[in-house]
Tab-separated table of N, CA and C and ligand atoms in Angstrom:
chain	number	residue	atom	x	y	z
A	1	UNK	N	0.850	-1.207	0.000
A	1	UNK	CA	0.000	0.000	0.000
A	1	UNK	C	0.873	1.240	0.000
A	2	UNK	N	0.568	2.509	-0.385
A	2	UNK	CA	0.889	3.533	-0.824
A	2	UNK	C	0.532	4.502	0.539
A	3	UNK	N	1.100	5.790	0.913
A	3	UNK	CA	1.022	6.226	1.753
A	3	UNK	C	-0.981	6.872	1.740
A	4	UNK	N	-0.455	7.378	0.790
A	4	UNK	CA	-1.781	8.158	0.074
A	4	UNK	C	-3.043	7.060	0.814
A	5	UNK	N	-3.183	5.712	0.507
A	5	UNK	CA	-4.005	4.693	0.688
A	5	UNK	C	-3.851	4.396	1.959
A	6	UNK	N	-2.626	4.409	2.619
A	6	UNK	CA	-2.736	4.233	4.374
A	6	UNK	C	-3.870	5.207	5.127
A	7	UNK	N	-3.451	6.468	4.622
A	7	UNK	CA	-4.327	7.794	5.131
A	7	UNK	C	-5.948	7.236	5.064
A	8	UNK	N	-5.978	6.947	3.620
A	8	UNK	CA	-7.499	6.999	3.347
A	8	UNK	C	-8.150	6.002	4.392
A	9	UNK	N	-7.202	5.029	4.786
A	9	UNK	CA	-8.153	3.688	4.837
A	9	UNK	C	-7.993	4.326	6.252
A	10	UNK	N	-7.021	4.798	6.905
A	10	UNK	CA	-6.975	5.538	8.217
A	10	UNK	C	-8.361	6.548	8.966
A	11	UNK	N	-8.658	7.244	7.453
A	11	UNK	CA	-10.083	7.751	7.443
A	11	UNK	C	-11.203	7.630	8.068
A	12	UNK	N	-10.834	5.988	7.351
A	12	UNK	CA	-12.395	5.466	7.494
A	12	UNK	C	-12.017	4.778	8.869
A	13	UNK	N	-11.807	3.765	9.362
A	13	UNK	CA	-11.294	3.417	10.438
A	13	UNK	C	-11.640	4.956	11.435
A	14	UNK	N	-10.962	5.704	11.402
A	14	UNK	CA	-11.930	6.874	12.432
A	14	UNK	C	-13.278	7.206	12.181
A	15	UNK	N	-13.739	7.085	11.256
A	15	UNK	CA	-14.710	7.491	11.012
A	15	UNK	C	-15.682	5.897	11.757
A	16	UNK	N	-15.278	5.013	11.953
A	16	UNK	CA	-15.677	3.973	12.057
A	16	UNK	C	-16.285	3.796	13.682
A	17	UNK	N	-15.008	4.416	14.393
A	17	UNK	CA	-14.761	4.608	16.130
A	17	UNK	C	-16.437	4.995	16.042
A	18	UNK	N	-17.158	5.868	15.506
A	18	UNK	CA	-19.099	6.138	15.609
A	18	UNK	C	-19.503	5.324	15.576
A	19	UNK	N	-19.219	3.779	15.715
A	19	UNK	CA	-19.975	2.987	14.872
A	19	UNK	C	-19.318	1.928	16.503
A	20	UNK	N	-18.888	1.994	17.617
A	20	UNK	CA	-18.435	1.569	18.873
A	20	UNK	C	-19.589	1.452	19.898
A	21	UNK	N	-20.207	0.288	20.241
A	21	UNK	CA	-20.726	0.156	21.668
A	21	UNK	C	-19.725	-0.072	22.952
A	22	UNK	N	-19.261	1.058	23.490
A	22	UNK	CA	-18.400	0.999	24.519
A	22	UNK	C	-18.611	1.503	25.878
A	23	UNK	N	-19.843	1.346	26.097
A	23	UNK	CA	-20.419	1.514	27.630
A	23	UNK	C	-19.549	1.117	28.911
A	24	UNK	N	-19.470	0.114	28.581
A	24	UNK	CA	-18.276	0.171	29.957
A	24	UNK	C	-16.621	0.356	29.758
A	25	UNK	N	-16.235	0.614	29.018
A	25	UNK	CA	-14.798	0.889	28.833
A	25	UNK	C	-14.589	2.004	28.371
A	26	UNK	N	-15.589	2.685	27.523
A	26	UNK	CA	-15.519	4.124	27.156
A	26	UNK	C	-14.154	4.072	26.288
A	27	UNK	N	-13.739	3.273	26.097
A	27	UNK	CA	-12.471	3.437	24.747
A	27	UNK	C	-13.275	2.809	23.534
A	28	UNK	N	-13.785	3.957	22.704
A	28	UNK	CA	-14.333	3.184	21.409
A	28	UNK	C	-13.326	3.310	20.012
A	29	UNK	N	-13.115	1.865	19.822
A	29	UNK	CA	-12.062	1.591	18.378
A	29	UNK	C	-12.789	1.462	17.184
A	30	UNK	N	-12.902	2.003	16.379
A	30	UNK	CA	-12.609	1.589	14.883
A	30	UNK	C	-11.782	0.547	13.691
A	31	UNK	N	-11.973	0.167	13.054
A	31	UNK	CA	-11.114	-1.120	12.363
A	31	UNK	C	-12.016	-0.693	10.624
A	32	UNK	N	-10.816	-0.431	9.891
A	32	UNK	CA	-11.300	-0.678	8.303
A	32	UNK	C	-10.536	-1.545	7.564
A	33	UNK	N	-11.191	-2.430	7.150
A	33	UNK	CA	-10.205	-3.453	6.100
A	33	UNK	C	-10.386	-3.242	4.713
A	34	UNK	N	-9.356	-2.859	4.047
A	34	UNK	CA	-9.395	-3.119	2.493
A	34	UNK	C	-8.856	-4.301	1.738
A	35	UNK	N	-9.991	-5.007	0.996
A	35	UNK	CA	-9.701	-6.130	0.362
A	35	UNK	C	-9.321	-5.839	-0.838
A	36	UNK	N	-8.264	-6.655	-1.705
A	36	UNK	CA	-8.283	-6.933	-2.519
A	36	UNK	C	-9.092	-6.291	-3.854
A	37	UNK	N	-10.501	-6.550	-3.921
A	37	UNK	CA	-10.957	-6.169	-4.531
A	37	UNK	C	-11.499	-4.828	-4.628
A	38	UNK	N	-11.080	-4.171	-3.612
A	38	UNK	CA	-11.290	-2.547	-3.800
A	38	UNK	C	-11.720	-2.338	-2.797
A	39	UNK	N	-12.724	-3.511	-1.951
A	39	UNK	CA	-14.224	-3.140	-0.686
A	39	UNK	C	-13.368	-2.223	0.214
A	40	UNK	N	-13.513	-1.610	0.816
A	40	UNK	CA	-13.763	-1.364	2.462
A	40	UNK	C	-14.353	-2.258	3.647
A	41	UNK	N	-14.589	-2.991	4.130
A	41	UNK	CA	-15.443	-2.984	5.367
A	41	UNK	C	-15.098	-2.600	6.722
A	42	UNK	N	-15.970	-1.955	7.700
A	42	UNK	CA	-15.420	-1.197	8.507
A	42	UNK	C	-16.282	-2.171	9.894
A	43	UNK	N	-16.002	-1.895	10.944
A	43	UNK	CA	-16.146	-2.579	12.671
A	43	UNK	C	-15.658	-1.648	13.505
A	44	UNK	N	-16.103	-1.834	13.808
A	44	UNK	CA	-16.296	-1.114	16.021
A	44	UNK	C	-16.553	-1.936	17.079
A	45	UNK	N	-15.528	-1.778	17.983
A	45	UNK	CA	-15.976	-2.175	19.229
A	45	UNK	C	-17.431	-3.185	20.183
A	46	UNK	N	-17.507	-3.872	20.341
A	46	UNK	CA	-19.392	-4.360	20.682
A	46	UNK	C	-18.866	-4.816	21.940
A	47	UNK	N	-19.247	-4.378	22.973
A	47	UNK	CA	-19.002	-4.854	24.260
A	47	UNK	C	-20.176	-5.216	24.688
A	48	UNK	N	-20.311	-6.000	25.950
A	48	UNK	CA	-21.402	-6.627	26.526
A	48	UNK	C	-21.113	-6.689	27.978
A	49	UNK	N	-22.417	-6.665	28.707
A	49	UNK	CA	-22.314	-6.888	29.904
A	49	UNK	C	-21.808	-7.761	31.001
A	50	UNK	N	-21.670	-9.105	29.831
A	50	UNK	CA	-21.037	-9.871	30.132
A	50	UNK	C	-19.792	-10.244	29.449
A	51	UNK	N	-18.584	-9.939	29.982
A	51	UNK	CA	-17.562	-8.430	29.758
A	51	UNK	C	-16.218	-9.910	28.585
A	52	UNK	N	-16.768	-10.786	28.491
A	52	UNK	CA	-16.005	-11.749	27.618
A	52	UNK	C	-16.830	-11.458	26.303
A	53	UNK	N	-18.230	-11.540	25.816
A	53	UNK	CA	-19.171	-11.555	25.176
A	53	UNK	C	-18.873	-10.686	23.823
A	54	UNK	N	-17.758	-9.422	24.242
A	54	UNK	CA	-18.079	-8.563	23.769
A	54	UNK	C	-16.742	-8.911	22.163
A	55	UNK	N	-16.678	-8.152	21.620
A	55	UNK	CA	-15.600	-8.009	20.409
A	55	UNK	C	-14.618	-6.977	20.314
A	56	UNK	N	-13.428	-6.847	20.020
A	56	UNK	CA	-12.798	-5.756	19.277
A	56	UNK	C	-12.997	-5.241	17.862
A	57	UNK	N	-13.133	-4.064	17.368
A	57	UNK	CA	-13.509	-3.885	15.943
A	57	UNK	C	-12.643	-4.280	15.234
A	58	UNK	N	-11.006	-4.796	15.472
A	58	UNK	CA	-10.532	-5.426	14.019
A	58	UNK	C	-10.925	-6.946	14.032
A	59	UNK	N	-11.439	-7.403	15.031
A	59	UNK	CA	-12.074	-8.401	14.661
A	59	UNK	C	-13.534	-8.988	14.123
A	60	UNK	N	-14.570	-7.648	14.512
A	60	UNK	CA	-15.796	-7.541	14.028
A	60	UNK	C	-15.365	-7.111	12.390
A	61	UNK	N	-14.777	-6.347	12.194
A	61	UNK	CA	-14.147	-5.732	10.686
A	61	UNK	C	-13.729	-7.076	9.445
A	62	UNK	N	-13.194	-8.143	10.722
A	62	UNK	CA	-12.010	-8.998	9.540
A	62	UNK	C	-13.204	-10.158	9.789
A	63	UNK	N	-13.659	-10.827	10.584
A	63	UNK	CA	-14.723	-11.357	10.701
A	63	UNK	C	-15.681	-11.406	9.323
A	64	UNK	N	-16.318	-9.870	9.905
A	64	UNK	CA	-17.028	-9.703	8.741
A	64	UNK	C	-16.503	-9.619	7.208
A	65	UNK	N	-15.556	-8.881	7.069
A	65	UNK	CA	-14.671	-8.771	5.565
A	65	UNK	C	-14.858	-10.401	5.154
A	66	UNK	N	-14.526	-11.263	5.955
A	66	UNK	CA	-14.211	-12.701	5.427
A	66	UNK	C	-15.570	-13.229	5.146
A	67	UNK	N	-16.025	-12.843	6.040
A	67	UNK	CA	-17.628	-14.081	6.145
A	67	UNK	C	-18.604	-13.494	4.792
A	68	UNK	N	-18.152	-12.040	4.161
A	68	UNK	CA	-18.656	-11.528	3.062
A	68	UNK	C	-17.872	-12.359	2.079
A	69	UNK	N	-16.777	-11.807	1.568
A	69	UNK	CA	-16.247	-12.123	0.655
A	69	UNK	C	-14.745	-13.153	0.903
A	70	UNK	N	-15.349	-14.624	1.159
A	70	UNK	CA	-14.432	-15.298	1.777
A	70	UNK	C	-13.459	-15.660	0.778
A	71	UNK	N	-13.519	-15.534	-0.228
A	71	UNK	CA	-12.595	-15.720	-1.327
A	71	UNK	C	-11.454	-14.496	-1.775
A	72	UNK	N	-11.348	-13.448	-1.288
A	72	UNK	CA	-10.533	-12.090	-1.040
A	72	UNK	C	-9.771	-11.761	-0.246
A	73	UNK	N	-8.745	-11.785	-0.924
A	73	UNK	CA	-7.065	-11.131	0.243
A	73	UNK	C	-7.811	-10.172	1.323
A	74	UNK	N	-6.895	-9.946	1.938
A	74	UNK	CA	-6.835	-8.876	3.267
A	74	UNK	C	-5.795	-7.844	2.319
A	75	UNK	N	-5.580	-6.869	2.153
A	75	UNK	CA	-4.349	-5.876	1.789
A	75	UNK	C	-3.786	-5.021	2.546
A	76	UNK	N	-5.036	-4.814	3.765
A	76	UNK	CA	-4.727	-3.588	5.081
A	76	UNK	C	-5.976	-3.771	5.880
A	77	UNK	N	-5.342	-3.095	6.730
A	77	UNK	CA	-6.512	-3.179	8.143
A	77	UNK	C	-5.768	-1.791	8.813
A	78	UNK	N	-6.644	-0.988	8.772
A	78	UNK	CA	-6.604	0.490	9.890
A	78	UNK	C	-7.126	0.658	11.023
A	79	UNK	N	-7.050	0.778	12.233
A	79	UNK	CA	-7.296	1.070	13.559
A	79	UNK	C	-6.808	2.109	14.055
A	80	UNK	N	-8.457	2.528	14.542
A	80	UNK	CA	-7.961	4.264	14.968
A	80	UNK	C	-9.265	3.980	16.548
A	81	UNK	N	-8.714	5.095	17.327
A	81	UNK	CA	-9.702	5.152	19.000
A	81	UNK	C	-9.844	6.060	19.403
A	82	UNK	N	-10.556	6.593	20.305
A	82	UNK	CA	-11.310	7.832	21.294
A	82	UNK	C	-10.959	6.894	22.737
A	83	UNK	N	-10.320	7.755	23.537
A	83	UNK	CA	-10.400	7.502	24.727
A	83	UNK	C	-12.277	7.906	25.394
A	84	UNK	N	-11.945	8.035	26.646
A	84	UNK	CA	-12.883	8.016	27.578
A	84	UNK	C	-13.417	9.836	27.479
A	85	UNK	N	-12.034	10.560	27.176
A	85	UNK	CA	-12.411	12.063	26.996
A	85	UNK	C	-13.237	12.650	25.754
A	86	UNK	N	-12.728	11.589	24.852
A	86	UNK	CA	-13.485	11.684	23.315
A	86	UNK	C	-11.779	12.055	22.743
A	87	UNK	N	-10.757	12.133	23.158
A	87	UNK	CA	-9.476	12.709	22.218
A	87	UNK	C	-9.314	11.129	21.730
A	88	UNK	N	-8.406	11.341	20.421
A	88	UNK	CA	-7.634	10.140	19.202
A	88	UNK	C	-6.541	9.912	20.007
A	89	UNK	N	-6.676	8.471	20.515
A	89	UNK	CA	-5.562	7.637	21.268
A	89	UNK	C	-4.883	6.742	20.564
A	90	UNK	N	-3.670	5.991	21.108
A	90	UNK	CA	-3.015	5.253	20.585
A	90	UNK	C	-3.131	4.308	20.439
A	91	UNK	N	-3.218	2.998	18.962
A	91	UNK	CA	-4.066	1.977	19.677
A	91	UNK	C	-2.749	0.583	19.031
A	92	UNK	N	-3.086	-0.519	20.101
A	92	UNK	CA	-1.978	-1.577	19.019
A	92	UNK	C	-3.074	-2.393	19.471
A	93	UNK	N	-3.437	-3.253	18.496
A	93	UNK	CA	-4.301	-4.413	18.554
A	93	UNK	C	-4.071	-6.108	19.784
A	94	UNK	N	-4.998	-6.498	20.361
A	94	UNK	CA	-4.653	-7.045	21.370
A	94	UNK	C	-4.148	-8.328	21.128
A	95	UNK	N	-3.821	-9.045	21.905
A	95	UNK	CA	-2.792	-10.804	21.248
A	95	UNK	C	-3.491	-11.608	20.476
A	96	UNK	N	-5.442	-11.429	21.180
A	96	UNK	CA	-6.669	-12.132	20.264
A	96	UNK	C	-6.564	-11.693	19.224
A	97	UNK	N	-6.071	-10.276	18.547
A	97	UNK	CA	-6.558	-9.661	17.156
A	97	UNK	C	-5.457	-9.872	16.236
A	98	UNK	N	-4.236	-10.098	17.150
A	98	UNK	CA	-3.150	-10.250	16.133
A	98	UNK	C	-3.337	-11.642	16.082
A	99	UNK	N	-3.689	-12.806	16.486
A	99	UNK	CA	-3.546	-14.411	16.656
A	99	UNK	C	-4.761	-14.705	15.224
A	100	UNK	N	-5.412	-13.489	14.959
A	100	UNK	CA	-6.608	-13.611	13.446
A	100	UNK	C	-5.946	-13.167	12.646
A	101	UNK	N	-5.114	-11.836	12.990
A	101	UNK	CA	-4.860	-11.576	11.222
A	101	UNK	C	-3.340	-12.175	11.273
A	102	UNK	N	-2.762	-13.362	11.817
A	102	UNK	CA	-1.833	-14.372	11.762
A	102	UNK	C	-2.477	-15.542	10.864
A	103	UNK	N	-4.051	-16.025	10.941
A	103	UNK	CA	-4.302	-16.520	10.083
A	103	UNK	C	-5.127	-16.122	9.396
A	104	UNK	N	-5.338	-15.033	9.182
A	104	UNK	CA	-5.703	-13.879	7.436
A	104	UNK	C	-3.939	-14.314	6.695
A	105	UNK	N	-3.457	-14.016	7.356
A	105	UNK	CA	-2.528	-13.810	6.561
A	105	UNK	C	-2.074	-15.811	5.931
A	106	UNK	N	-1.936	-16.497	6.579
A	106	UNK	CA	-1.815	-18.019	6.269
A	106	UNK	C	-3.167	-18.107	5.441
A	107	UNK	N	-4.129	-17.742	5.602
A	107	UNK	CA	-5.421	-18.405	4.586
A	107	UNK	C	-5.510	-17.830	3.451
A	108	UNK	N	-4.791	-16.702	3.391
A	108	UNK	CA	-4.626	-16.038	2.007
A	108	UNK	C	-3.553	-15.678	1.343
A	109	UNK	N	-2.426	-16.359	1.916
A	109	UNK	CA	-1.111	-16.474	1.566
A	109	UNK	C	-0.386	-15.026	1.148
A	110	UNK	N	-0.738	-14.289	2.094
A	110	UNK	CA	-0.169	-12.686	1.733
A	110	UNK	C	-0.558	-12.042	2.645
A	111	UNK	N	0.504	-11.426	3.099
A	111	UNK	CA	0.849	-10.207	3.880
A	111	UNK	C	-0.052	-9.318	4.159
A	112	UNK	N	-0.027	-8.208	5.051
A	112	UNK	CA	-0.661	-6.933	4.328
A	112	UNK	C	-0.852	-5.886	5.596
A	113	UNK	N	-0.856	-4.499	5.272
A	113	UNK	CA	-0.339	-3.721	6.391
A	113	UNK	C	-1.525	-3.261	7.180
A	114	UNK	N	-0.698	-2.770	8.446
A	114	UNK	CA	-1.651	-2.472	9.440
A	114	UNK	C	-1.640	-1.169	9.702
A	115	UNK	N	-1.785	-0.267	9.742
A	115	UNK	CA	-2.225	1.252	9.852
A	115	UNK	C	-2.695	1.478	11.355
A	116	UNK	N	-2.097	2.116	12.472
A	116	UNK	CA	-1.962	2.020	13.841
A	116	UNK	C	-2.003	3.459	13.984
A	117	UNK	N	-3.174	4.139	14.342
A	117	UNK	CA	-3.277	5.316	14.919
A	117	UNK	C	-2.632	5.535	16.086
A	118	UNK	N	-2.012	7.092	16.397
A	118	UNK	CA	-1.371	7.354	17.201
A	118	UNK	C	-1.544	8.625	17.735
A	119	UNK	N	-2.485	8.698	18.373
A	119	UNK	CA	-3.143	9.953	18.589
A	119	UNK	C	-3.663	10.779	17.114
A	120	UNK	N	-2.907	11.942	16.853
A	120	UNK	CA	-3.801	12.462	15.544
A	120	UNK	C	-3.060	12.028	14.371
A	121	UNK	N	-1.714	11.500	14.631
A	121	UNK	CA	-1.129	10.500	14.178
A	121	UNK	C	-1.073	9.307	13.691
A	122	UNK	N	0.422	8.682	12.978
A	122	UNK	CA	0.012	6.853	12.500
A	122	UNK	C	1.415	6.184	13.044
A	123	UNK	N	1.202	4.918	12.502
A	123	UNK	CA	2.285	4.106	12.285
A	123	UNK	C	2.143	3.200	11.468
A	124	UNK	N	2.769	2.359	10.974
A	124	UNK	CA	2.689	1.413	9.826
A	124	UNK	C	3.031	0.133	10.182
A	125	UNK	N	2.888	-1.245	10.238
A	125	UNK	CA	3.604	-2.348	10.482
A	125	UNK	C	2.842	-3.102	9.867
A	126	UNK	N	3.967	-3.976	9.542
A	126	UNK	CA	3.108	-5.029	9.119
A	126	UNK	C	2.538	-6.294	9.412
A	127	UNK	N	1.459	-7.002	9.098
A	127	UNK	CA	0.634	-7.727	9.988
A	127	UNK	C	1.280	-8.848	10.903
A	128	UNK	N	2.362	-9.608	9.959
A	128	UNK	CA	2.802	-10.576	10.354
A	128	UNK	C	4.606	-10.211	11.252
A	129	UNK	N	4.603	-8.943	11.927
A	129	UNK	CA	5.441	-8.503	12.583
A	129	UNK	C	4.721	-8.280	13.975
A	130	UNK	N	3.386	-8.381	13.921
A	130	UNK	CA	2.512	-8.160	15.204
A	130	UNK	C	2.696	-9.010	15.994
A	131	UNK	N	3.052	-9.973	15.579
A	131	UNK	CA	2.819	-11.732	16.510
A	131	UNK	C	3.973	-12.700	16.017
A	132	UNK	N	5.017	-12.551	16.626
A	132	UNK	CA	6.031	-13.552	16.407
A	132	UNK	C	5.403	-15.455	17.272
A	133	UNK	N	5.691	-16.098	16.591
A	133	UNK	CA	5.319	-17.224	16.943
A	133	UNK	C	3.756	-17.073	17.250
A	134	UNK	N	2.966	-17.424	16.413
A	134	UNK	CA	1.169	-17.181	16.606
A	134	UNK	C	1.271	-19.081	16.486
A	135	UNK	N	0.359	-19.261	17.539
A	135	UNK	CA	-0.268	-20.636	17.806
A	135	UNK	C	-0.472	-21.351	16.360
A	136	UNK	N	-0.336	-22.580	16.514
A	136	UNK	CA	-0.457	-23.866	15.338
A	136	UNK	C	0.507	-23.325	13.534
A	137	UNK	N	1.193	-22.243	13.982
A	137	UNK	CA	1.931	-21.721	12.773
A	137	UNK	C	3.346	-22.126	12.959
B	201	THU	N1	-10.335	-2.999	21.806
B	201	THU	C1	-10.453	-3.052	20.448
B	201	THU	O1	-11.548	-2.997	19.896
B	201	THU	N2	-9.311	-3.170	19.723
B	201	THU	C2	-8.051	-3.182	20.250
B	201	THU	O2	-7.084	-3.259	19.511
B	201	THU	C3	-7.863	-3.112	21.697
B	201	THU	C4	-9.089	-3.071	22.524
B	201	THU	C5	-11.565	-2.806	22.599
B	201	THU	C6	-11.974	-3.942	23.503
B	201	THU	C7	-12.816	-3.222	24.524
B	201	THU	O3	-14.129	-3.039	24.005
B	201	THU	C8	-12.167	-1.851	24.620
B	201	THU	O4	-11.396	-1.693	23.437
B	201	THU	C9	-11.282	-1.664	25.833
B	201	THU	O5	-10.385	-2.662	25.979
């Protein structure tokens, strides 16, 4: 991906954080994945009362991206957050989110970058630098 295309997909991914049920943690994340074929799909946060129940949005995002179009690369995934004040926080995806796109990346035999908000800021890495040694790999 191209810088130009990090930004955009960075975009949406904030734009996404609106789209967060975060009642009890008040940190609402965003997640946009661009496939392959051009899509977008975007996820937020879904927490539940019963405080396992709930999801992270790059996994509601890649979840869904797959369960749509299960035949389509991953190319990027953007994650952007609002703290508890409403300001753009820093976010790195948790061991559950990197242990999925460890096998995005094995089920579709390709790479593909991660776009890591940093306050009003980014960072770049790539997926399979998130998780050295990921389970059954
Ligand atoms: N969360 C995400 O959605 N993505 C991450 O990368 C880290 C954490 C969510 C889980 C929970 O709803 C809230 O942020 C606080 O942990």
């Amino acid at each position: 991906m191209e810088k130009q295309e990090h930004e955009a997909l960075l975009k949406i991914a904030r734009m996404a954080v609106e789209g967060a049920y975060s009642v009890y943690s008040r940190f609402s994340v965003g997640a946009a994945v661009l496939l392959e074929n051009g899509e977008v799909v975007r996820g937020a946060n879904q927490e539940n009362m019963a405080y396992p129940s709930g999801l992270c949005a790059e996994r509601v995002a890649l979840f869904y991206a797959c369960s749509t179009y299960p035949g389509v690369a991953v190319t990027g995934v953007a994650v952007a957050a609002r703290d508890a004040s409403g300001a753009w926080a820093s976010i790195t995806p948790c061991g559950a989110c990197r242990q999925v796109m460890a096998e995005v990346i094995r089920r579709y035999g390709r790479d593909f970058d991660v776009i890591l908000a940093d306050g009003e800021g980014y960072k770049v890495v790539r997926a399979s630098d998130l998780l050295p040694f990921p389970f059954g790999m």
